[in-house]
Coordinates of C-alpha atoms in Angstrom, one line a residue:
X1 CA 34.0 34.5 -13.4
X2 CA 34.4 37.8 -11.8
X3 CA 36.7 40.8 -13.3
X4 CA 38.4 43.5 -11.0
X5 CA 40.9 46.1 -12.6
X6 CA 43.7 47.1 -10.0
X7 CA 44.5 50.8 -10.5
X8 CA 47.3 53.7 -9.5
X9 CA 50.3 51.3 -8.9
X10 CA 53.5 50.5 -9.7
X11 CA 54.2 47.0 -10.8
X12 CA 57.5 45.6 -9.8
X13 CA 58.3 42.0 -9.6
X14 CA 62.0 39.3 -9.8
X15 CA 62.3 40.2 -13.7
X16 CA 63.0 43.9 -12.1
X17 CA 66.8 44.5 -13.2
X18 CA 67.1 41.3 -15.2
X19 CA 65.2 42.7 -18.1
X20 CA 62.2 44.2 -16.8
X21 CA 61.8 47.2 -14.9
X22 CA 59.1 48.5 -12.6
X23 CA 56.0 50.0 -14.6
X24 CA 54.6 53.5 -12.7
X25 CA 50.9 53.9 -13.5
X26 CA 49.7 50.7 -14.5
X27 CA 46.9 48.4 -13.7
X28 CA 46.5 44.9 -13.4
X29 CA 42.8 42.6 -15.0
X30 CA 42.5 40.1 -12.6
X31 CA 39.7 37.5 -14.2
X32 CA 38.9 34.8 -11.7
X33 CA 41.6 33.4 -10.0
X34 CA 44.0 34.8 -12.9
X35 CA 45.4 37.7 -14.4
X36 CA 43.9 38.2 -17.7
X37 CA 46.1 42.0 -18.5
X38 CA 49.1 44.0 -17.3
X39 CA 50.2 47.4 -18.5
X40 CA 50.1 51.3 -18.7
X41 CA 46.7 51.7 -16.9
X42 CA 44.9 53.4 -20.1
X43 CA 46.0 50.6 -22.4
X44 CA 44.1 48.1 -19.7
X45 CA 41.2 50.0 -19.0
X46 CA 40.4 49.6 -22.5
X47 CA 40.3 46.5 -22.7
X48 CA 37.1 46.2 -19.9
X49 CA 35.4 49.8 -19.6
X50 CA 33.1 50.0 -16.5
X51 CA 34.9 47.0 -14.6
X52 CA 35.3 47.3 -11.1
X53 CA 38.0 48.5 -10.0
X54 CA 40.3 48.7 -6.7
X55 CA 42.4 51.6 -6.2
X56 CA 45.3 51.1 -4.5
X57 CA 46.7 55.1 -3.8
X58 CA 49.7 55.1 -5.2
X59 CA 50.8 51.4 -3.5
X60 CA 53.8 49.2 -5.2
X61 CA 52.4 45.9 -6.2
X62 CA 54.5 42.9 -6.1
X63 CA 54.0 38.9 -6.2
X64 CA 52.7 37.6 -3.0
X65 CA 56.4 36.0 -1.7
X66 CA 57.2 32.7 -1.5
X67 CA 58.6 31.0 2.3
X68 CA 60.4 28.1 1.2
X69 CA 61.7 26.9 4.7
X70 CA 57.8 26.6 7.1
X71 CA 57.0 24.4 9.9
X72 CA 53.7 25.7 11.1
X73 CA 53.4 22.7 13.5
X74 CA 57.3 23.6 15.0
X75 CA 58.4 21.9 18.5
X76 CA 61.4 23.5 19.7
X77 CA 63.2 22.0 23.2
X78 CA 61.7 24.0 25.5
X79 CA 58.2 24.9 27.2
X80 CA 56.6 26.4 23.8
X81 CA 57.4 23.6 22.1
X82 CA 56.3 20.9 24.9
X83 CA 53.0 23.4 24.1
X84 CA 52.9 22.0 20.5
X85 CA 53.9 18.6 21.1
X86 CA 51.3 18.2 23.7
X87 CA 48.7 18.7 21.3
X88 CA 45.9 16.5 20.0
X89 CA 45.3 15.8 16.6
X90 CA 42.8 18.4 16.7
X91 CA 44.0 20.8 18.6
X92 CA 46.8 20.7 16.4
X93 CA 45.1 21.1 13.5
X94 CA 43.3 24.2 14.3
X95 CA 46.9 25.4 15.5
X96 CA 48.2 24.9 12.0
X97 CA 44.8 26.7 10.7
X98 CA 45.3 29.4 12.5
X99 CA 49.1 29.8 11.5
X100 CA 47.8 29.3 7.6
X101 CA 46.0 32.3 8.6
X102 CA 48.3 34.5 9.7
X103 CA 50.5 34.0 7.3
X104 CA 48.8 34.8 4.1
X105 CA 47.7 37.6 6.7
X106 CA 51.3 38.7 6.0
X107 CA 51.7 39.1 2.3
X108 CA 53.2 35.2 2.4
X109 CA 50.6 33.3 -0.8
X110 CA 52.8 29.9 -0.9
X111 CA 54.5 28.2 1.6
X112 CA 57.2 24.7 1.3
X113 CA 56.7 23.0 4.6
X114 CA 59.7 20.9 5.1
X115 CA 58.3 18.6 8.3
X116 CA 55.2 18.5 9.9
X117 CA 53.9 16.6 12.4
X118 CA 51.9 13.6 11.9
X119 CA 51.1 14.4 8.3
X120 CA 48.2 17.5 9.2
X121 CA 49.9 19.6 6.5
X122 CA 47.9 17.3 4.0
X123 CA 45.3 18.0 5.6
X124 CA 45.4 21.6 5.9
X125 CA 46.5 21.6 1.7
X126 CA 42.7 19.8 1.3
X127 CA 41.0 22.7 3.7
X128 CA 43.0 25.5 2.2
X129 CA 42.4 24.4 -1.7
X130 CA 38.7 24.0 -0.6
X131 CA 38.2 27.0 0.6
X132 CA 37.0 25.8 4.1
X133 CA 39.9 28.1 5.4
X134 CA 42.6 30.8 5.1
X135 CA 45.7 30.0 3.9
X136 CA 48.3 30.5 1.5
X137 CA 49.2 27.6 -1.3
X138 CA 51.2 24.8 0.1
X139 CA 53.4 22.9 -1.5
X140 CA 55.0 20.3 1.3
X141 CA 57.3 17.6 1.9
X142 CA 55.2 15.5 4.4
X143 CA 57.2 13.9 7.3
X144 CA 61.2 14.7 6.5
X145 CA 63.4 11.5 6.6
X146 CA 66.2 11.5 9.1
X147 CA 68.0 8.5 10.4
X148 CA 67.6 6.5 14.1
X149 CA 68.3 9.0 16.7
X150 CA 69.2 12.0 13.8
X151 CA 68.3 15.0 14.2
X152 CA 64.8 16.2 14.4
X153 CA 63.8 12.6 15.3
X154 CA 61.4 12.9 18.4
X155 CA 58.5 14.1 16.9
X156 CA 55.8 12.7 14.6
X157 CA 57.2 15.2 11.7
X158 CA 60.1 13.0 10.9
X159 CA 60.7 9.3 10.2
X160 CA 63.4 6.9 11.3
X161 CA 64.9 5.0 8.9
X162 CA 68.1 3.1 8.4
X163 CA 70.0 1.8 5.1
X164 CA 69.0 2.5 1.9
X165 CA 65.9 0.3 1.6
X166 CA 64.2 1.8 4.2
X167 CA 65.3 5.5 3.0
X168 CA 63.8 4.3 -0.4
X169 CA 60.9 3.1 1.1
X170 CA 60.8 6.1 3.7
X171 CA 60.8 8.7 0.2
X172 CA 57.8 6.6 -1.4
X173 CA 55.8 6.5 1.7
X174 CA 55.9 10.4 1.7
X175 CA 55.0 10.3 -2.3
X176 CA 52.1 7.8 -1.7
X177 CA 50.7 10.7 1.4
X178 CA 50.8 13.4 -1.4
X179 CA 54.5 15.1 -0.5
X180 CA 55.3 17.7 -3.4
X181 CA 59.1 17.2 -2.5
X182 CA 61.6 15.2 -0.2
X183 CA 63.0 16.7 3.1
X184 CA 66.2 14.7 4.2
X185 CA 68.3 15.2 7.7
X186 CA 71.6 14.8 6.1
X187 CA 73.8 16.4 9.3
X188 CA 73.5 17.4 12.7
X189 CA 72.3 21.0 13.6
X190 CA 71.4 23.8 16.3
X191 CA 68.0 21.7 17.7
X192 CA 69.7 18.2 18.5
X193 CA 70.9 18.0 22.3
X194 CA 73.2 14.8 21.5
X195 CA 74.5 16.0 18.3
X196 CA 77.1 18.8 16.6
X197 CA 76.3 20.6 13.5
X198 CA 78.9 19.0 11.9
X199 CA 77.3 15.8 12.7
X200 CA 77.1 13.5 9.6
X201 CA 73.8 11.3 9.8
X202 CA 73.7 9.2 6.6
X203 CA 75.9 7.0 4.0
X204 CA 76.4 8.0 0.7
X205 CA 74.6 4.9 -0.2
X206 CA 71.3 6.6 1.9
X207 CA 71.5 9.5 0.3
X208 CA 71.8 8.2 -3.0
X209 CA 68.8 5.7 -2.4
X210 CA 66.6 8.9 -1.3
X211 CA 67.6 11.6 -4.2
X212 CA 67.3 8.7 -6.7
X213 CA 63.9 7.3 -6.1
X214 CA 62.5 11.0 -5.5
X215 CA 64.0 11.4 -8.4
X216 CA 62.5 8.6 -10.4
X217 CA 59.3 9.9 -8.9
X218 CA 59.8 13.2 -10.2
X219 CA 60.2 14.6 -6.4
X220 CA 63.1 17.0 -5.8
X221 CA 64.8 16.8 -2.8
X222 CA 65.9 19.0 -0.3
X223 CA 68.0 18.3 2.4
X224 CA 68.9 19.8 6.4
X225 CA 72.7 20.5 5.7
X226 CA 75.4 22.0 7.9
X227 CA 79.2 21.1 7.5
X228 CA 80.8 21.2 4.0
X229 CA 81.8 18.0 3.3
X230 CA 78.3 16.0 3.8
X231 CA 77.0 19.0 1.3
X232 CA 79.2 18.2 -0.9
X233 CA 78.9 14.5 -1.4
X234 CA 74.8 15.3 -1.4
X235 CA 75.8 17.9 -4.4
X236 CA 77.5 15.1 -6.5
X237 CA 74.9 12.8 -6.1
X238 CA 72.1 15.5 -7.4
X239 CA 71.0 17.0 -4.5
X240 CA 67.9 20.1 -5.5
X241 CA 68.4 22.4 -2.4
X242 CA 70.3 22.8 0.9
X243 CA 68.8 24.3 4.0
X244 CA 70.7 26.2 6.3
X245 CA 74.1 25.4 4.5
X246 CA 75.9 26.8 7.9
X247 CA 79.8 25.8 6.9
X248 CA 80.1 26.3 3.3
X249 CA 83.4 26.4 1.9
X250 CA 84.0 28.3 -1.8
X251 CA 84.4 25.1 -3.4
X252 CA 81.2 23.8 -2.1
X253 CA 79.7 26.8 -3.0
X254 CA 81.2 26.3 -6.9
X255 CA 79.8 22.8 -6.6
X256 CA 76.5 23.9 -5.8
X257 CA 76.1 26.6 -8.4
X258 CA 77.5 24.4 -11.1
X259 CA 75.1 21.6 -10.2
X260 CA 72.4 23.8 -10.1
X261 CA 71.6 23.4 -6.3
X262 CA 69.9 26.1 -4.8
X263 CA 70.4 27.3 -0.8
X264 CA 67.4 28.2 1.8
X265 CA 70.0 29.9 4.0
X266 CA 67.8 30.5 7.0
X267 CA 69.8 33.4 8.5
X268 CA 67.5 34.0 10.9
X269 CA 68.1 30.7 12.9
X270 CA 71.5 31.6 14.0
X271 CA 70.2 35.5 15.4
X272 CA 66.9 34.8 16.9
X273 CA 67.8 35.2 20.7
X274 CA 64.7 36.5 21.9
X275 CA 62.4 34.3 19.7
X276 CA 64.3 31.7 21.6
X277 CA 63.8 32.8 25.2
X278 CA 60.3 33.4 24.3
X279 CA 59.7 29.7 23.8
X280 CA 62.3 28.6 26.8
X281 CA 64.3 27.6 24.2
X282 CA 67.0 25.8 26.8
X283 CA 70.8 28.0 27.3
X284 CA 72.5 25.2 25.3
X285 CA 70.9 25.6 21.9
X286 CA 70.7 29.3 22.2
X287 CA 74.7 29.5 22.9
X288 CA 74.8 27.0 19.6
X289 CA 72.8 29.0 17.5
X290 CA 74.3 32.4 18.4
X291 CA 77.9 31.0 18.0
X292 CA 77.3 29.7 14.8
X293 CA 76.1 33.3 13.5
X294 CA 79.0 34.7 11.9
X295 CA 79.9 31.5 10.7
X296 CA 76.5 31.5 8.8
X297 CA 76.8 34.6 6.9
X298 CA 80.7 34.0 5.7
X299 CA 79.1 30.9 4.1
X300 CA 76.1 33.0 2.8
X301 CA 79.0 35.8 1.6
X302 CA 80.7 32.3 -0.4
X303 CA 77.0 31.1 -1.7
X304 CA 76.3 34.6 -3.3
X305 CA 79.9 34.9 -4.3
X306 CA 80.2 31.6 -6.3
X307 CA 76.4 32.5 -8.3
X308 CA 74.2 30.1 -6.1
X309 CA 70.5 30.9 -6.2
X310 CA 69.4 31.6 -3.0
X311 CA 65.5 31.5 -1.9
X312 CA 63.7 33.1 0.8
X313 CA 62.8 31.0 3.9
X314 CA 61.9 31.7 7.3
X315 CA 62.3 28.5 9.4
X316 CA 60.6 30.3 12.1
X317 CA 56.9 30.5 11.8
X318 CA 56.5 32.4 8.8
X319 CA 54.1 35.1 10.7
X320 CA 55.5 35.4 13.5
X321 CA 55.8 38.7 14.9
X322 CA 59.9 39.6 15.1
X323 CA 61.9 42.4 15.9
X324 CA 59.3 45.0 14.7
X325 CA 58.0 42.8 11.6
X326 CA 57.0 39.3 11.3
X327 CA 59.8 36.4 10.3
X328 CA 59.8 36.2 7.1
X329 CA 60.4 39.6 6.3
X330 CA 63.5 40.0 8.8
X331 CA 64.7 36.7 7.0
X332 CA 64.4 38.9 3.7
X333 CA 65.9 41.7 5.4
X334 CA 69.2 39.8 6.5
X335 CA 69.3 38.5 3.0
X336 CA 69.5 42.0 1.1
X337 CA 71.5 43.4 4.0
X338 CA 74.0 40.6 3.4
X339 CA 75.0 41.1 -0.1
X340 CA 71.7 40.0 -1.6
X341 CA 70.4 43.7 -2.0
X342 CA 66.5 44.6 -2.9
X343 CA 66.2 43.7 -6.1
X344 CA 67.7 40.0 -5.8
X345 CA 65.5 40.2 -2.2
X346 CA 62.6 40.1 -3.8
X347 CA 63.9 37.6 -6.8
X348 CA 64.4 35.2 -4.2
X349 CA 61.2 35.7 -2.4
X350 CA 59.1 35.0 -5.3
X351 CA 60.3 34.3 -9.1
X352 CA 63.4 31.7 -8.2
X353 CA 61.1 29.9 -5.6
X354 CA 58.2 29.4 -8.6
X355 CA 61.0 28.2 -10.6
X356 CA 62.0 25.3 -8.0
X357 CA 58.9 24.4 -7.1
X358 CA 58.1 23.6 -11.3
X359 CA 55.5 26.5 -10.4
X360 CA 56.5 29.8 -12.6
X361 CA 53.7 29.2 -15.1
X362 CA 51.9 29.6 -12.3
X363 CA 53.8 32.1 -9.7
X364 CA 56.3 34.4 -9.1
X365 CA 55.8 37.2 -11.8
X366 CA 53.1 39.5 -12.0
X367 CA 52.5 38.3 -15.7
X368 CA 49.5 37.4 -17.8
X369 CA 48.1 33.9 -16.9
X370 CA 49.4 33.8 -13.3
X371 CA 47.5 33.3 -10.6
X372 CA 46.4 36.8 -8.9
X373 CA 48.7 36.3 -5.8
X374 CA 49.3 39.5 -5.2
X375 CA 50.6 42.3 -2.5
X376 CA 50.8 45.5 -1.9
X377 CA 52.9 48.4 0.0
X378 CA 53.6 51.9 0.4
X379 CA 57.6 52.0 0.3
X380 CA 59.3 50.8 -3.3
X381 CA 61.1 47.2 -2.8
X382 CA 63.7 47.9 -5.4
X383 CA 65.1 50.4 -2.7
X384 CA 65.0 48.7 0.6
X385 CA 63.5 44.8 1.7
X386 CA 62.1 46.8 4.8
X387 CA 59.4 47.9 2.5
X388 CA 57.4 44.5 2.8
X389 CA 56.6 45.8 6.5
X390 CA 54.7 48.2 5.3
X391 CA 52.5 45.6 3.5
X392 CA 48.7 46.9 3.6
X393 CA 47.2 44.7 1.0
X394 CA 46.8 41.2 -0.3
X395 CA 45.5 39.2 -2.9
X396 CA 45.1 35.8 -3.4
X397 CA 43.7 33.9 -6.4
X398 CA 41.7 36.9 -7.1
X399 CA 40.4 37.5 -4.0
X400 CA 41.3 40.5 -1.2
X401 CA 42.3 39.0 2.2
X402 CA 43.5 41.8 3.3
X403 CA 43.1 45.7 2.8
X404 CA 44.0 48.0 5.7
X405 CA 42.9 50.8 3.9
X406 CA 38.9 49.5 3.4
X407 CA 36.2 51.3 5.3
X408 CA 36.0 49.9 8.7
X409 CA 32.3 49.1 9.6
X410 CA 30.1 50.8 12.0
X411 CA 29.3 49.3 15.1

């Protein structure tokens, strides 16, 4: 197993403010695919004199972050999306490879697809874990579960399903692919032509069959949520996470934070104009999306307000360039900007996503015996989310995909 000492950096990671602070001059023993040390850069160098070493100029290193809302096979209505859904089952696997690749390209390590088509994200898990491509961890919930006609339900990265035997049935179908979690259409939302966001799409006695069989398969569940009141009856019944949450009330927000369900607020969805018109996204579900903006941060405001934990998640391709960065940084950006501030920014793009995902042995902290998932960056993050567009350098499982700062070969 190789060793590699990272040198002339400042550690900072979620723990930052919460009982940890940032370490200046310290260096990081990466052993394998893990980190074996982390400390004042003296103390570590003792402990392997003469290993190799990669110096990173003065760079803030962080976790690699965490995108808990992906679709790297997304269809939107409109001609980019009739693109995607025009694909083979070939082309769209390279399409999905070459997403994968772009972004861990970005400083993104581990991904939570919540629907994609025809079950290629399984697929891409078993290239990515052997190595036969680029990619960052995925942790995925298969095909999401939505019912007849509900929202999301023309493509192959849902499934139709009515009454509770068939949503119980629909939940162990994903298990038996290899889904890591549940995804559930619980409401209407921006992408459904025939349907409000305030659209409710299941019975209680659905929603209950799903969360309690993922549950007694040790699943969590996480569910596409707009209006209040559908939340709420999903939050007494033990729904995990909401996505979007676009019409939160404060006493949906207490509910959530006392049940210990987290939000994936997606701000971005609601102020993405020209992502939109670059896909001919039709003028229906752009006027719905941008409408529904400040709508969307009032019930972000009552989410932070009432102590919910909040996680990092794009919804847009995580890579994709946006508004001079890529998308999942501008989604980190709108959540500091918005009350989160940098310090609970980068909390929510790495050490409260490991803990959802069961995965903070593992991820989230720059700590002794987690995986070397690592990135780094000129600007300090503690001061402003815009430094993750500045980052230069990342590291996954102990190996550099990326250094902008390497000698560039002759030719």
């Amino acid at each position: 197993m190789g060793e590699v000492v990272i040198v002339n950096c400042t550690v900072v990671d979620g723990r930052a403010g919460g009982g940890a602070e940032a370490l200046p001059d310290a260096a990081v023993l990466v052993r394998g695919e893990r980190i074996a040390a982390v400390g004042p850069r003296e103390q570590v160098l003792r402990l392997r004199p003469g290993a190799p070493a990669i110096d990173l100029a003065g760079a803030y290193l962080t976790p690699g972050l965490v995108n808990m809302h992906t679709h790297l096979s997304l269809a939107l209505p409109g001609q980019g999306g009739d693109d995607v859904k025009g694909m083979g089952p070939h082309d769209l696997a390279l399409y999905m490879a070459d997403g994968a690749r772009r972004t861990l390209a970005c400083g993104v390590t581990t991904v939570r697809c919540v629907a994609e088509k025809d079950h290629a994200d399984f697929a891409l898990r078993r290239a990515i874990e052997a190595g036969r491509i680029a990619g960052p961890r995925v942790y995925t919930a298969g095909r999401a579960l939505v019912c007849t006609g509900g929202h999301g339900h023309e493509g192959g990265d849902t499934l139709e399903c009515d009454g509770p035997d068939a949503f119980r049935r629909g939940v162990r179908s994903q298990i038996k692919a290899g889904a890591d979690l549940i995804k559930v259409m619980i409401s209407g939302g921006i992408a459904g032509e025939h349907e409000r966001i305030d659209t409710p799409q299941l019975f209680g006695d659905e929603m209950a069959a799903v969360i309690d069989t993922a549950h007694a398969w040790g699943r969590k569940v996480t569910a596409h949520a707009g209006p209040a009141a559908v939340i709420a009856e999903a939050v007494e019944l033990g729904l995990d996470c909401v996505e979007h949450g676009y019409e939160l009330t404060p006493q949906v927000a207490a509910a959530m934070a006392a049940r210990g369900t987290a939000l994936v607020p997606t701000l971005l969805v609601t102020r993405c104009k020209d992502f939109f018109t670059e896909l001919g996204v039709p003028e229906w579900m752009q006027c719905r999306s941008l409408a529904a903006g400040p709508r969307h941060l009032d019930s972000y405001a009552m989410a932070l307000a009432a102590g919910v934990t909040v996680m990092l998640g794009s919804d847009m391709p995580p890579f994709w360039p946006f508004e001079g960065t890529n998308a999942t940084v501008r989604e980190l950006e709108h959540m500091s900007e918005s009350g989160l501030g940098p310090a609970g920014a980068l909390r929510a793009a790495t050490l409260e996503p490991a803990r959802w995902l069961g995965a903070d042995g593992d991820l989230g902290t720059v700590e002794t015996g987690r995986y070397a998932d690592l990135i780094a960056m000129d600007d300090d993050p503690l001061a402003t989310a815009s430094a993750f567009r500045g980052v230069r350098w990342v590291m996954k499982g102990g190996e550099v995909v990326r250094d902008d700062h390497a000698a560039r070969p002759l030719r």
